[in-house]
Short mmCIF file of C-alpha atoms and ligand atoms in Angstrom, two decimals:
data_model
loop_
_atom_site.label_atom_id
_atom_site.label_comp_id
_atom_site.label_asym_id
_atom_site.label_seq_id
_atom_site.Cartn_x
_atom_site.Cartn_y
_atom_site.Cartn_z
CA MET A 1 37.32 40.57 63.97
CA ARG A 2 41.00 39.72 64.24
CA GLY A 3 41.71 35.99 64.31
CA ARG A 4 43.50 34.25 67.16
CA LEU A 5 47.08 33.06 67.03
CA ILE A 6 47.76 29.73 68.70
CA ALA A 7 51.33 28.46 68.96
CA VAL A 8 52.07 24.81 69.64
CA GLU A 9 55.39 24.25 71.37
CA GLY A 10 57.31 21.26 72.67
CA SER A 11 60.49 19.26 72.52
CA GLU A 12 61.52 17.07 69.61
CA GLY A 13 59.45 13.88 69.63
CA SER A 14 56.58 15.47 71.55
CA GLY A 15 54.21 14.82 68.64
CA LYS A 16 53.70 18.55 68.30
CA THR A 17 53.51 18.75 64.50
CA THR A 18 50.77 16.11 64.22
CA GLN A 19 48.80 17.68 67.06
CA ALA A 20 49.19 21.20 65.67
CA GLN A 21 47.82 20.02 62.31
CA ARG A 22 44.90 18.25 63.98
CA LEU A 23 44.14 21.34 66.06
CA ALA A 24 44.19 23.58 62.98
CA GLU A 25 41.76 21.26 61.21
CA ALA A 26 39.44 21.15 64.21
CA LEU A 27 39.40 24.96 64.48
CA GLY A 28 39.27 25.59 60.73
CA ALA A 29 42.45 27.61 61.24
CA VAL A 30 45.36 28.33 58.90
CA PHE A 31 48.17 25.87 59.69
CA THR A 32 51.77 27.01 59.42
CA ARG A 33 55.17 26.32 60.94
CA GLU A 34 58.51 27.74 61.99
CA PRO A 35 61.22 27.99 61.00
CA GLY A 36 59.51 28.15 57.61
CA GLY A 37 56.01 28.96 56.50
CA THR A 38 57.24 31.14 53.63
CA GLN A 39 59.54 30.46 50.70
CA LEU A 40 62.35 32.47 52.27
CA GLY A 41 61.64 30.94 55.67
CA GLU A 42 61.91 27.41 54.27
CA GLN A 43 65.27 28.35 52.72
CA ILE A 44 66.41 29.68 56.09
CA ARG A 45 65.14 26.44 57.70
CA ASN A 46 67.38 24.43 55.39
CA LEU A 47 70.36 26.60 56.38
CA LEU A 48 69.52 26.12 60.06
CA LEU A 49 68.81 22.42 60.16
CA GLY A 50 71.17 21.05 57.49
CA THR A 51 74.05 18.98 58.76
CA ASP A 52 76.63 19.73 56.10
CA GLY A 53 78.46 22.94 55.45
CA ASP A 54 79.24 25.72 57.89
CA ALA A 55 77.10 25.41 61.02
CA PRO A 56 75.83 28.79 62.27
CA CYS A 57 77.27 29.98 65.59
CA ASP A 58 74.70 30.33 68.37
CA ARG A 59 74.03 34.03 67.77
CA ALA A 60 73.70 33.47 64.02
CA GLU A 61 71.28 30.64 64.77
CA ALA A 62 69.14 32.96 66.93
CA LEU A 63 69.16 35.69 64.29
CA LEU A 64 68.30 33.31 61.45
CA MET A 65 65.36 31.94 63.49
CA ALA A 66 64.25 35.52 64.04
CA ALA A 67 64.65 36.43 60.37
CA ALA A 68 62.50 33.46 59.34
CA ARG A 69 59.96 34.52 61.98
CA ALA A 70 59.82 38.14 60.77
CA GLN A 71 59.11 36.97 57.22
CA HIS A 72 56.52 34.49 58.48
CA VAL A 73 54.68 37.14 60.50
CA ASP A 74 54.77 39.70 57.73
CA ARG A 75 53.69 37.42 54.88
CA VAL A 76 51.48 34.79 56.52
CA VAL A 77 50.50 35.28 60.15
CA ALA A 78 49.60 38.97 60.32
CA PRO A 79 47.60 38.99 57.05
CA ALA A 80 45.67 35.86 58.08
CA LEU A 81 44.82 37.31 61.50
CA ALA A 82 43.83 40.64 59.96
CA GLY A 83 41.51 38.75 57.58
CA GLY A 84 39.74 37.23 60.58
CA ASN A 85 41.32 33.78 60.32
CA ASP A 86 42.62 31.85 63.28
CA VAL A 87 46.22 30.65 62.84
CA VAL A 88 47.88 27.61 64.39
CA THR A 89 51.64 27.72 64.15
CA ASP A 90 53.88 24.73 64.82
CA ARG A 91 56.48 26.62 66.96
CA TYR A 92 56.82 30.36 67.55
CA ILE A 93 58.68 32.67 69.96
CA GLY A 94 58.69 30.04 72.72
CA SER A 95 60.97 27.83 70.61
CA SER A 96 63.59 30.56 70.40
CA LEU A 97 63.39 31.26 74.12
CA ALA A 98 63.77 27.57 74.98
CA TYR A 99 66.27 26.45 72.31
CA GLN A 100 68.45 29.52 71.76
CA GLY A 101 67.84 31.26 75.09
CA ALA A 102 68.17 28.26 77.39
CA GLY A 103 69.48 25.42 75.21
CA ARG A 104 72.31 27.43 73.64
CA GLY A 105 72.68 29.58 76.74
CA LEU A 106 72.21 32.95 75.02
CA GLY A 107 69.79 34.03 77.75
CA VAL A 108 66.01 34.13 77.56
CA ALA A 109 65.83 37.93 77.91
CA ALA A 110 68.28 38.59 75.07
CA VAL A 111 66.49 36.19 72.75
CA ALA A 112 63.09 37.60 73.74
CA ALA A 113 64.29 41.04 72.63
CA VAL A 114 65.36 39.68 69.22
CA SER A 115 62.01 37.91 68.78
CA ALA A 116 60.08 41.01 69.83
CA PHE A 117 61.81 42.93 67.05
CA ALA A 118 60.96 40.13 64.60
CA VAL A 119 57.25 39.87 65.37
CA ASP A 120 56.54 43.59 65.75
CA GLY A 121 53.76 43.09 68.30
CA VAL A 122 52.17 39.93 66.90
CA GLU A 123 52.03 37.77 70.03
CA ALA A 124 50.36 34.39 70.42
CA ASP A 125 46.99 34.54 72.17
CA LEU A 126 47.55 31.02 73.44
CA VAL A 127 50.70 28.89 73.62
CA VAL A 128 50.12 25.16 73.98
CA LEU A 129 53.04 23.24 75.45
CA LEU A 130 52.86 19.57 74.61
CA ASP A 131 54.68 17.99 77.50
CA VAL A 132 56.21 14.52 77.29
CA ASP A 133 58.93 12.90 79.36
CA ALA A 134 62.39 12.51 77.85
CA ALA A 135 62.04 8.75 77.34
CA THR A 136 58.77 9.11 75.39
CA ALA A 137 60.26 11.90 73.29
CA ALA A 138 63.35 9.82 72.49
CA SER A 139 61.22 6.83 71.50
CA ARG A 140 59.23 8.95 69.04
CA LEU A 141 62.29 10.38 67.27
CA GLU A 142 62.92 8.50 64.08
CA GLY A 143 65.08 8.65 60.97
CA SER A 144 68.15 10.78 60.59
CA LEU A 145 68.47 13.62 63.05
CA ASP A 146 68.78 17.25 61.94
CA ARG A 147 71.48 19.57 63.30
CA ILE A 148 69.48 20.74 66.32
CA GLU A 149 68.12 17.28 67.10
CA GLN A 150 71.76 16.18 67.26
CA ALA A 151 72.61 18.74 69.94
CA GLY A 152 72.68 16.19 72.76
CA GLU A 153 70.84 15.15 75.88
CA GLU A 154 71.89 18.01 78.15
CA PHE A 155 70.86 20.58 75.55
CA HIS A 156 67.45 18.96 75.20
CA ALA A 157 67.03 18.72 78.98
CA ARG A 158 67.66 22.49 79.21
CA VAL A 159 65.07 23.07 76.46
CA ALA A 160 62.44 20.95 78.24
CA GLU A 161 63.07 22.67 81.57
CA ALA A 162 62.90 26.12 79.97
CA TYR A 163 59.55 25.29 78.40
CA ARG A 164 58.13 24.28 81.78
CA ASP A 165 59.51 27.47 83.38
CA LEU A 166 58.04 29.67 80.62
CA ALA A 167 54.63 28.03 81.02
CA ALA A 168 54.73 28.36 84.81
CA ALA A 169 55.72 32.04 84.59
CA ASP A 170 52.83 33.00 82.30
CA PRO A 171 49.87 30.68 82.97
CA GLN A 172 47.40 33.11 81.40
CA ARG A 173 49.00 32.64 77.99
CA TRP A 174 50.45 29.12 78.27
CA LEU A 175 48.53 25.87 78.50
CA VAL A 176 50.40 22.67 79.36
CA VAL A 177 48.94 19.51 77.84
CA ASP A 178 50.09 16.00 78.70
CA GLY A 179 51.42 14.53 75.45
CA SER A 180 51.43 10.88 76.56
CA GLY A 181 49.12 8.33 74.95
CA SER A 182 47.92 7.64 71.43
CA ILE A 183 47.62 10.37 68.80
CA ASP A 184 43.82 10.32 69.12
CA GLU A 185 43.89 10.48 72.92
CA VAL A 186 46.28 13.43 72.91
CA ALA A 187 44.26 15.18 70.17
CA ARG A 188 41.06 14.89 72.21
CA ARG A 189 42.78 16.10 75.38
CA LEU A 190 44.48 18.99 73.62
CA GLN A 191 41.44 20.15 71.65
CA ALA A 192 39.20 20.04 74.72
CA ALA A 193 41.70 22.09 76.75
CA VAL A 194 42.11 24.64 73.94
CA ALA A 195 38.34 24.96 73.43
CA GLU A 196 37.92 25.68 77.13
CA ARG A 197 40.62 28.36 77.05
CA LEU A 198 39.32 30.04 73.91
CA ALA A 199 35.70 30.02 75.06
P1 TYD B 201 60.47 21.03 64.04
O1 TYD B 201 59.71 21.64 62.93
O2 TYD B 201 59.74 20.66 65.26
O3 TYD B 201 61.29 19.82 63.49
P2 TYD B 201 60.71 18.41 63.13
O4 TYD B 201 59.65 18.62 62.10
O5 TYD B 201 61.94 17.73 62.63
O6 TYD B 201 60.18 17.86 64.43
O7 TYD B 201 61.58 22.08 64.51
C1 TYD B 201 62.71 22.39 63.81
C2 TYD B 201 63.86 22.60 64.76
O8 TYD B 201 64.11 24.01 64.92
C3 TYD B 201 63.68 22.05 66.16
O9 TYD B 201 64.87 21.37 66.50
C4 TYD B 201 63.56 23.27 67.03
C5 TYD B 201 64.31 24.31 66.27
N1 TYD B 201 63.89 25.71 66.54
C6 TYD B 201 64.71 26.51 67.32
O10 TYD B 201 65.75 26.07 67.82
N2 TYD B 201 64.34 27.81 67.53
C7 TYD B 201 63.21 28.36 66.98
O11 TYD B 201 62.91 29.55 67.19
C8 TYD B 201 62.39 27.51 66.17
C9 TYD B 201 61.14 28.05 65.54
C10 TYD B 201 62.76 26.19 65.97
#
């Protein structure tokens, strides 16, 4: 039987990476991330998030995200699913829709078309949106900020709003989980909600 693909989405500082890892462990799923997850994808990630050199223009950013995603699907996600493994990915198509589509203003429909080409039919069975308010997210951001984290408050407000709109528009696929509280509290809440959906 084909495995299930679960994407964990959210703004910077939502605690998404930690929760995605915990979820993968709990499900015995393959854990992976975007942009990245393959050698080429991690190289593309460095190009995308680095703060020195020539910053990609918005369209180049969208296409590089999609290129990393195509490689990730082809080399990691699709083979794992075909082998019957569940996969938890830290970010997937939703990130491109929210960050490039809404945040950069390229348009959600245009970016959805690029992502559709990249994933060639491999859609997430469940998309978990870890929702935190802007103040909580800001308080969790630490260390030096990467190029996209530096994009500013208005950009990040557009991203957060787009995520909520995407989840509201497709409640069958999206699950919104309150990301406030301790790591353990959120993990319990998230894993219980996912188990109920996947049952
Ligand atoms: P993330 O791995 O969450 O960074 P960190 O580990 O520092 O929290 O995400 C990397 C960045 O890439 C994040 O700013 C969101 C951005 N991103 C997009 O803009 N579009 C995409 O399609 C993806 C997958 C990520």
